Amino acid sequence: MNATALAHPPELTTLAQRSHLDWLESEAIHILREVAGECANPVLFFSGGKDSIVLLRLAEKAFRPARFPFPLMHIDTGHNFDEVIAFRDLRAEELGERLIVRSVEDSMKRGTVRLHREDDSRNAAQSVTLLEAIEEFGFDAAIGGARRDEEKARAKERMFSFRDEFGQWDPKNQRPELWNLYNTRVHKGEHMRVFPISNWTELDIWQYIARENIAVPSIYYTHRRAVIRRNGLLVPVTRVTPPREGETVEEVAVRFRTVGDITCTCPVESNASTPVEIIAETAVTTITERGATRMDDQTSDASMERRKKEGYF
Amino acid sequence: MGMFGELPHAGADTADLGVLRFITAGSVDDGKSTLIGRLLHDTKAIFEDQLAAVTRASTKRGQDSVDLSLLTDGLEAEREQGITIDVAYRYFATPRRKFIIADTPGHEQYTRNMVTGASTADAAIILIDARKGVLTQTRRHTYIAHLLGVKHVIVAINKMDLVEHSQTVFDDIRASFLGFAMDLDIPDLRFIPMSALRGDMVVDRGEGLSWYSGETLLQLLESINVAYTADALAARFPVQLVVRPGAGSDFRGYAGRLESGVLSVGDSVVALPSGRNTTIKEIVFLDKKMPVAVAGDSVTLVLADEIDISRGDIIAASAHEPRVAKKIGARICWLSTDPPNAAGRFVLKHTTRSVKAKLASVNDRMDINTFVRQPLPASLAMNDIAHVTLSLAQPIFADTYAMNRITGSFILIDEATNQTVAAGMIEQT
């Protein structure tokens, strides 16, 4: 056995200090590179939302000066905020990476997505389009920006999370994940969902956006918007979510904490116009990100778990 | 370092000390969920809507006060059955550092789950019910933490409010714990009396334990120093990818994470398996060039000489190389519900390298409850801890687990099912 323990060079003491953001960043880069090294045909989900914007920054750090070893893909519900879609296209172009867009509306035309009512949320229907796209391209790994702090069901998610040939997640039968050794193996038709920022919280995301000076869509910052107060949420008035009879429309200074499907995403009152101001608000906020902003998660305590089992991101 | 060695304290109070990962070991009865709920609640990691949901659930169950243990209550399937099925991760932060808790449930798959959670933990909290003292499971939890190389062990003697905050009870349990733990040689072992239910000595000092002058649990967790442990080891850089942009660029770098040690520009390194020596020309991190990388840094190395290096190779400190091993002796934890396949053939994943492996022999099997070693067992069942000999089709570049947690660990994968069936810690190379 060689002597592998070295005396610690004292002059390096100050260099060894790494912040929690450095730690999270390094872990995520390691995971992205493992996907590139082990998976034959990966893809990265990019919606134009802040978590996937952070993923792209991490991918730059993981792979530049080379190109990304995967395309970007967005599952478009057709109910997205215009600012977010514009940002999505601009960012993909700036990076010079390939962006694939698959839309829920195409699935509806094909008849694979059928909504109960025309104005139903298309958020859950995304799962169908997403699985169709994975099958179309034969992706064996799909990288996403989900975080474990978002929701109870996510807290149990693996970094590399196995999906069977129906795209289903089986929380009772997950692969144990030890050290930094990820079992990425799948049979044909199965795939992995990979979550490099699992260990990040909402606050970590904003601290990183501030530190790295990362651009995000304008609606993450304060702006005046027509809203309706409904069930304790501020419901935005949009082309697909008009006011109901008897409701009063108000104009309020708001920002979005998440920028998902228009029909189920609500802003919060805020005057924050910079990442630093958002960090100050996030540090003292009293409501969870999804609790304040997502109508779909409030349906039942187990609604995320059910959607995830069906293939939802 | 002795068992009662001082914890090294980090520099300025305002410094961001990075991340501390820890595991909590104990059954529901020990108040484990209450402790985690208490840590999250008192560090303000719980939001109003979460607390409201827990309050509703407490009322529904006919409880008078808010049951903090429900904060970590997980999936629908678990609530129906009143169990926890898997490792869950929880987060909280103080101005000094971010904490990641691996919350492992205590039931029949306990060993497997605790091994998983402990593999990435810097510290372990072993919970003891002050009314019950040291139990078989206390010994089991402590042994697993030790086996997985967790260097900082905090014994939390909980429910002190139910033993009238007695210092004698605390001292007796402490002595009893030391009675068996001495043999394990845990480098940093601490004892804290607490009442997670009332919040005494978790985040706040509370009122019941005025005789105890030591740190609260949170102060202890904030002060544990993990950064230098990995830096002090020999440099190990498993190569994840070769970065070659092509088309008009002559850049050639090796992407990976420095898993241990420190590497500076100009350092002599050796690449394995080629055995070729060279020096570090540049350490690249996106558009920055760094003079030095420390353990944990994901960077790209540019070397002075052109050497054939690919994924699965390792770049290591010259004169402090890992062993090139085609046969290893290892302690494994069997994770699968099925016994080893009849052929005893697996894929062994070690750092960024996967090789075919054959289970040459199962040398002993340890009964985790009695610590009795049974020589040459016929097979292995889930949760078994065993010493095995593995022969490998291609070499790996390894250290012992005691020396290096990353280059000393591996998993076994069954190729037919793609399941991760075992976790291994290398003892002989």
Short mmCIF file of C-alpha atoms in Angstrom, two decimals, chain B residues 97-320:
data_model
loop_
_atom_site.label_atom_id
_atom_site.label_comp_id
_atom_site.label_asym_id
_atom_site.label_seq_id
_atom_site.Cartn_x
_atom_site.Cartn_y
_atom_site.Cartn_z
CA ARG B 97 -23.98 26.60 6.13
CA LYS B 98 -26.53 24.59 4.22
CA PHE B 99 -27.64 21.25 5.65
CA ILE B 100 -28.88 18.16 3.84
CA ILE B 101 -30.56 15.54 6.02
CA ALA B 102 -30.88 11.98 4.78
CA ASP B 103 -34.01 10.79 6.56
CA THR B 104 -33.97 7.00 6.60
CA PRO B 105 -36.98 5.10 7.89
CA GLY B 106 -36.63 2.37 10.48
CA HIS B 107 -38.28 -0.84 9.38
CA GLU B 108 -37.26 -4.10 7.74
CA GLN B 109 -35.22 -2.46 4.98
CA TYR B 110 -33.48 -0.31 7.54
CA THR B 111 -29.91 -1.47 7.02
CA ARG B 112 -30.12 -0.97 3.27
CA ASN B 113 -31.60 2.50 3.63
CA MET B 114 -29.21 3.60 6.34
CA VAL B 115 -26.22 2.37 4.34
CA THR B 116 -27.50 4.42 1.40
CA GLY B 117 -28.00 7.56 3.48
CA ALA B 118 -24.72 7.16 5.36
CA SER B 119 -22.67 6.75 2.18
CA THR B 120 -22.81 10.49 1.51
CA ALA B 121 -23.07 11.68 5.12
CA ASP B 122 -20.39 13.68 6.90
CA ALA B 123 -22.11 13.21 10.25
CA ALA B 124 -24.61 10.87 11.90
CA ILE B 125 -27.06 11.59 14.67
CA ILE B 126 -27.78 8.44 16.67
CA LEU B 127 -31.02 8.87 18.62
CA ILE B 128 -31.53 7.18 21.95
CA ASP B 129 -34.74 7.26 24.00
CA ALA B 130 -33.56 8.29 27.48
CA ARG B 131 -36.10 5.95 29.04
CA LYS B 132 -34.76 2.95 27.16
CA GLY B 133 -31.02 3.59 26.93
CA VAL B 134 -28.69 1.75 24.56
CA LEU B 135 -30.58 -0.88 22.57
CA THR B 136 -29.57 -3.44 19.98
CA GLN B 137 -30.60 -0.99 17.28
CA THR B 138 -28.34 1.70 18.79
CA ARG B 139 -25.39 -0.64 18.33
CA ARG B 140 -26.57 -1.47 14.82
CA HIS B 141 -26.92 2.17 13.80
CA THR B 142 -23.55 3.08 15.25
CA TYR B 143 -21.88 0.16 13.54
CA ILE B 144 -23.37 1.11 10.15
CA ALA B 145 -22.26 4.72 10.56
CA HIS B 146 -18.77 3.48 11.41
CA LEU B 147 -18.79 0.96 8.53
CA LEU B 148 -19.67 3.70 6.04
CA GLY B 149 -16.85 5.88 7.34
CA VAL B 150 -18.95 8.60 8.94
CA LYS B 151 -16.37 10.51 10.98
CA HIS B 152 -18.60 12.67 13.16
CA VAL B 153 -21.10 10.82 15.34
CA ILE B 154 -23.49 12.72 17.59
CA VAL B 155 -25.37 10.64 20.14
CA ALA B 156 -28.62 12.47 20.89
CA ILE B 157 -30.12 11.26 24.16
CA ASN B 158 -33.69 12.33 23.57
CA LYS B 159 -36.86 12.58 25.65
CA MET B 160 -34.93 13.94 28.62
CA ASP B 161 -38.19 15.57 29.75
CA LEU B 162 -39.56 12.08 30.43
CA VAL B 163 -36.69 11.20 32.82
CA GLU B 164 -36.93 14.46 34.79
CA HIS B 165 -33.93 15.88 32.87
CA SER B 166 -31.72 13.63 34.97
CA GLN B 167 -28.00 14.08 34.49
CA THR B 168 -27.44 10.64 36.02
CA VAL B 169 -29.56 9.01 33.33
CA PHE B 170 -27.58 10.89 30.70
CA ASP B 171 -24.22 9.91 32.23
CA ASP B 172 -25.24 6.25 32.52
CA ILE B 173 -26.35 6.05 28.88
CA ARG B 174 -23.16 7.79 27.81
CA ALA B 175 -21.03 5.28 29.73
CA SER B 176 -23.03 2.39 28.34
CA PHE B 177 -22.59 3.72 24.78
CA LEU B 178 -18.85 4.17 25.21
CA GLY B 179 -18.72 0.59 26.50
CA PHE B 180 -19.34 -0.80 23.03
CA ALA B 181 -18.32 2.12 20.81
CA MET B 182 -14.72 2.28 22.05
CA ASP B 183 -13.85 -0.63 19.76
CA LEU B 184 -15.12 1.24 16.70
CA ASP B 185 -12.62 4.07 17.01
CA ILE B 186 -14.96 6.83 15.84
CA PRO B 187 -12.73 9.90 15.38
CA ASP B 188 -15.26 12.44 16.67
CA LEU B 189 -17.96 11.30 19.08
CA ARG B 190 -20.29 13.70 20.94
CA PHE B 191 -23.20 13.31 23.36
CA ILE B 192 -26.09 15.76 23.73
CA PRO B 193 -29.09 15.52 26.07
CA MET B 194 -32.25 16.87 24.46
CA SER B 195 -35.98 17.00 24.19
CA ALA B 196 -36.91 17.29 20.54
CA LEU B 197 -40.57 17.53 21.48
CA ARG B 198 -40.01 20.59 23.66
CA GLY B 199 -37.14 21.90 21.58
CA ASP B 200 -34.50 21.75 24.32
CA MET B 201 -30.90 21.66 23.03
CA VAL B 202 -31.89 21.26 19.37
CA VAL B 203 -31.77 24.83 18.05
CA ASP B 204 -32.56 26.66 21.28
CA ARG B 205 -31.17 25.71 24.68
CA GLY B 206 -34.61 25.54 26.30
CA GLU B 207 -35.03 25.49 30.05
CA GLY B 208 -34.96 21.92 31.28
CA LEU B 209 -31.28 21.10 30.82
CA SER B 210 -29.46 23.89 32.60
CA TRP B 211 -26.82 21.47 33.96
CA TYR B 212 -25.60 20.80 30.42
CA SER B 213 -23.04 23.37 29.33
CA GLY B 214 -22.12 21.93 25.92
CA GLU B 215 -23.22 23.08 22.49
CA THR B 216 -26.75 22.67 21.14
CA LEU B 217 -27.23 20.23 18.28
CA LEU B 218 -27.36 23.03 15.73
CA GLN B 219 -24.19 24.71 17.08
CA LEU B 220 -22.43 21.38 16.81
CA LEU B 221 -23.64 20.78 13.27
CA GLU B 222 -22.56 24.28 12.29
CA SER B 223 -19.05 23.82 13.66
CA ILE B 224 -18.14 20.41 12.24
CA ASN B 225 -15.28 20.89 9.83
CA VAL B 226 -15.35 18.64 6.78
CA ALA B 227 -13.56 20.66 4.13
CA TYR B 228 -9.98 19.73 4.89
CA THR B 229 -10.50 15.99 5.38
CA ALA B 230 -10.63 15.24 1.66
CA ASP B 231 -8.06 17.91 0.76
CA ALA B 232 -5.47 16.19 2.95
CA LEU B 233 -5.59 12.98 0.90
CA ALA B 234 -3.63 12.21 -2.26
CA ALA B 235 -5.11 13.72 -5.43
CA ARG B 236 -7.62 11.53 -7.28
CA PHE B 237 -9.26 12.80 -10.47
CA PRO B 238 -11.45 10.17 -12.17
CA VAL B 239 -11.94 11.28 -15.77
CA GLN B 240 -15.59 11.71 -16.75
CA LEU B 241 -15.19 13.07 -20.27
CA VAL B 242 -12.61 14.14 -22.78
CA VAL B 243 -13.42 17.71 -23.87
CA ARG B 244 -12.53 18.23 -27.52
CA PRO B 245 -14.51 20.96 -29.28
CA GLY B 246 -13.07 19.96 -32.67
CA ALA B 247 -13.62 22.25 -35.68
CA GLY B 248 -10.76 24.73 -35.55
CA SER B 249 -9.90 24.32 -31.88
CA ASP B 250 -6.93 22.38 -30.58
CA PHE B 251 -8.26 22.38 -27.02
CA ARG B 252 -8.05 19.00 -25.32
CA GLY B 253 -9.05 18.75 -21.68
CA TYR B 254 -10.18 16.15 -19.21
CA ALA B 255 -13.40 16.87 -17.39
CA GLY B 256 -14.02 15.41 -13.96
CA ARG B 257 -14.26 16.11 -10.28
CA LEU B 258 -11.25 16.20 -8.04
CA GLU B 259 -12.52 13.68 -5.49
CA SER B 260 -9.67 14.12 -3.05
CA GLY B 261 -6.50 16.12 -2.57
CA VAL B 262 -5.36 19.39 -4.05
CA LEU B 263 -4.00 19.94 -7.58
CA SER B 264 -2.07 23.00 -8.69
CA VAL B 265 -0.82 24.08 -12.09
CA GLY B 266 2.64 22.55 -12.52
CA ASP B 267 1.97 19.53 -10.29
CA SER B 268 3.29 16.15 -11.42
CA VAL B 269 0.55 13.65 -12.08
CA VAL B 270 0.28 10.13 -13.38
CA ALA B 271 -2.50 8.83 -15.64
CA LEU B 272 -3.75 5.29 -15.09
CA PRO B 273 -3.95 2.75 -16.63
CA SER B 274 -1.25 4.09 -19.03
CA GLY B 275 1.13 4.89 -16.17
CA ARG B 276 2.39 7.92 -18.10
CA ASN B 277 3.64 10.87 -16.08
CA THR B 278 3.02 14.48 -17.00
CA THR B 279 2.27 17.82 -15.36
CA ILE B 280 -0.85 19.96 -15.06
CA LYS B 281 -0.72 22.76 -17.59
CA GLU B 282 -4.05 24.44 -16.90
CA ILE B 283 -7.04 24.05 -14.63
CA VAL B 284 -10.02 25.36 -16.59
CA PHE B 285 -13.43 26.31 -15.21
CA LEU B 286 -15.55 27.70 -18.01
CA ASP B 287 -13.89 31.00 -18.92
CA LYS B 288 -11.67 31.07 -15.84
CA LYS B 289 -8.25 29.53 -15.36
CA MET B 290 -7.62 28.49 -11.79
CA PRO B 291 -4.22 28.12 -10.13
CA VAL B 292 -5.45 25.32 -7.90
CA ALA B 293 -8.35 22.90 -7.50
CA VAL B 294 -9.39 21.40 -4.17
CA ALA B 295 -11.33 18.25 -3.33
CA GLY B 296 -14.90 18.47 -4.62
CA ASP B 297 -14.17 20.86 -7.49
CA SER B 298 -15.60 19.93 -10.89
CA VAL B 299 -13.04 21.27 -13.36
CA THR B 300 -11.32 20.49 -16.65
CA LEU B 301 -7.61 19.64 -16.62
CA VAL B 302 -5.25 20.40 -19.49
CA LEU B 303 -2.04 18.35 -19.34
CA ALA B 304 1.42 19.27 -20.59
CA ASP B 305 1.85 16.13 -22.68
CA GLU B 306 -0.45 14.36 -25.08
CA ILE B 307 -1.43 11.13 -23.41
CA ASP B 308 -4.16 8.74 -24.43
CA ILE B 309 -6.75 9.21 -21.67
CA SER B 310 -10.46 8.37 -21.77
CA ARG B 311 -13.47 8.13 -19.49
CA GLY B 312 -12.83 5.66 -16.68
CA ASP B 313 -9.14 6.51 -16.43
CA ILE B 314 -7.79 8.32 -13.40
CA ILE B 315 -5.35 11.18 -13.02
CA ALA B 316 -3.56 10.92 -9.67
CA ALA B 317 -0.77 12.55 -7.70
CA SER B 318 2.62 11.19 -8.82
CA ALA B 319 4.29 9.03 -6.18
CA HIS B 320 0.97 8.64 -4.40
#
